[in-house]
XYZ file of C-alpha atoms in Angstrom:
148
model
C 2.365 -40.327 5.957
C -0.211 -39.750 8.377
C 1.955 -38.044 11.029
C 3.424 -35.883 8.128
C 0.194 -34.576 6.547
C -0.968 -33.558 10.478
C 1.989 -31.774 11.317
C 1.892 -30.104 7.914
C -1.662 -28.974 8.618
C -0.394 -27.875 12.099
C 1.762 -25.691 10.373
C -0.793 -23.998 7.830
C -3.117 -22.886 10.651
C -4.226 -19.148 10.951
C -2.651 -17.334 13.777
C -4.706 -15.153 16.038
C -3.370 -12.061 17.805
C -5.316 -10.740 20.859
C -6.863 -7.338 19.809
C -6.234 -4.713 22.009
C -7.382 -1.102 21.454
C -6.839 2.349 22.828
C -10.177 3.926 24.016
C -11.670 6.253 21.132
C -9.482 4.461 18.460
C -11.978 1.654 16.762
C -15.682 1.211 16.616
C -17.488 -1.872 14.845
C -20.730 -1.155 12.813
C -23.279 -3.592 11.313
C -26.841 -4.292 10.373
C -29.026 -6.943 12.352
C -32.448 -7.656 11.929
C -35.322 -8.107 14.585
C -38.952 -8.885 14.459
C -41.376 -5.795 15.540
C -45.008 -5.959 15.988
C -46.558 -2.781 14.491
C -50.334 -2.101 14.216
C -50.444 -3.680 10.850
C -48.447 -6.729 11.615
C -45.238 -8.123 12.210
C -42.350 -6.941 10.222
C -38.348 -7.581 9.969
C -36.805 -4.291 10.744
C -32.981 -3.652 10.385
C -31.125 -2.165 13.235
C -27.864 -0.554 12.812
C -25.431 -1.696 15.855
C -22.033 0.269 16.495
C -19.877 -0.832 19.566
C -16.616 0.290 20.745
C -14.015 -2.042 20.326
C -12.185 -1.236 23.594
C -15.200 -1.055 25.833
C -17.904 -2.890 24.182
C -20.265 -0.068 25.018
C -23.155 -0.424 22.282
C -25.599 1.825 20.605
C -28.502 0.382 18.680
C -31.184 2.252 16.226
C -34.094 0.727 14.194
C -33.828 1.978 10.793
C -36.650 2.033 8.297
C -34.193 0.487 5.737
C -30.356 -0.305 5.122
C -29.810 2.274 2.069
C -27.343 4.679 2.312
C -29.317 7.684 3.610
C -30.049 5.531 6.885
C -26.577 4.316 7.368
C -25.561 7.950 7.616
C -28.262 9.320 9.936
C -27.614 6.620 12.041
C -23.832 6.939 12.415
C -24.669 10.703 13.273
C -27.044 9.539 16.149
C -24.400 6.879 17.383
C -21.688 9.655 17.074
C -23.838 12.084 18.952
C -25.116 9.205 21.666
C -21.418 8.580 22.193
C -20.275 12.117 22.231
C -17.237 11.265 20.129
C -16.162 9.805 16.981
C -14.030 7.066 16.240
C -10.816 7.448 14.392
C -11.737 3.759 12.505
C -14.979 2.259 11.840
C -14.780 -0.899 10.963
C -17.313 -2.337 8.402
C -18.420 -5.851 6.877
C -18.518 -4.629 2.679
C -22.276 -3.451 2.814
C -22.982 -2.314 -0.894
C -24.092 1.103 1.090
C -20.866 1.942 2.244
C -18.624 0.098 -0.076
C -19.577 0.018 -3.817
C -16.958 -2.123 -4.955
C -14.645 -4.552 -3.127
C -11.567 -4.364 -4.683
C -8.431 -7.127 -3.626
C -7.437 -7.170 -0.248
C -8.829 -4.503 2.110
C -9.186 -1.861 -0.833
C -12.588 -0.820 -1.267
C -14.644 2.239 -3.145
C -16.128 4.169 -1.407
C -20.201 5.611 -1.771
C -19.360 8.800 -2.257
C -21.568 9.961 0.426
C -20.018 7.733 2.906
C -16.573 9.281 2.049
C -18.130 12.541 2.610
C -19.042 11.646 6.113
C -15.809 9.894 6.529
C -13.701 13.132 5.454
C -16.105 15.376 7.263
C -15.697 13.726 10.693
C -11.727 12.650 10.068
C -12.968 9.354 10.175
C -10.934 6.399 8.604
C -13.431 3.853 7.161
C -11.906 0.363 7.349
C -13.294 -2.973 6.117
C -13.035 -6.296 6.953
C -11.990 -9.149 4.605
C -15.055 -11.024 2.479
C -16.324 -14.217 4.821
C -13.958 -12.918 8.074
C -16.375 -11.939 11.443
C -13.848 -12.775 13.487
C -12.163 -9.481 12.787
C -15.020 -7.555 14.224
C -16.151 -9.790 17.064
C -17.658 -7.178 19.343
C -20.335 -5.972 17.357
C -21.153 -9.486 15.573
C -21.661 -10.767 19.180
C -24.179 -7.904 19.972
C -26.062 -8.590 16.567
C -26.756 -12.064 17.743
C -27.659 -10.971 21.473
C -29.952 -8.179 19.706
C -31.651 -10.984 17.148
C -31.907 -13.223 20.074
C -34.190 -11.367 22.175
């Protein structure tokens, strides 16, 4: 019985496929938080991190908040810094970008984010909930930044 159950568990394991993206195709975005010493004391500051999936080239910008206006401003700064706009931009499921998380990868976009995506011909993509391995490059950058 033990061997049967072990084989059954092995048959149900998730399959992982190595991700290889052509240049300029995919970026990953996320927020991290760092402690900053300011004249009025130490504060936890959100940092927008955008990373290209093909080259792992990073962009980080400390923001006053994680609200939609800050996200839009940060993305415009990132695209200016890189000199390009990706075809796809992958996110977790922040409410400032995706108002409602529906079944699978279907999301209701924030109207302002939808306008930016439409203007830049950018396809907004979202990870499934609780799957950080779908955008590993930016997750690693967030961890590296928070360790500093």
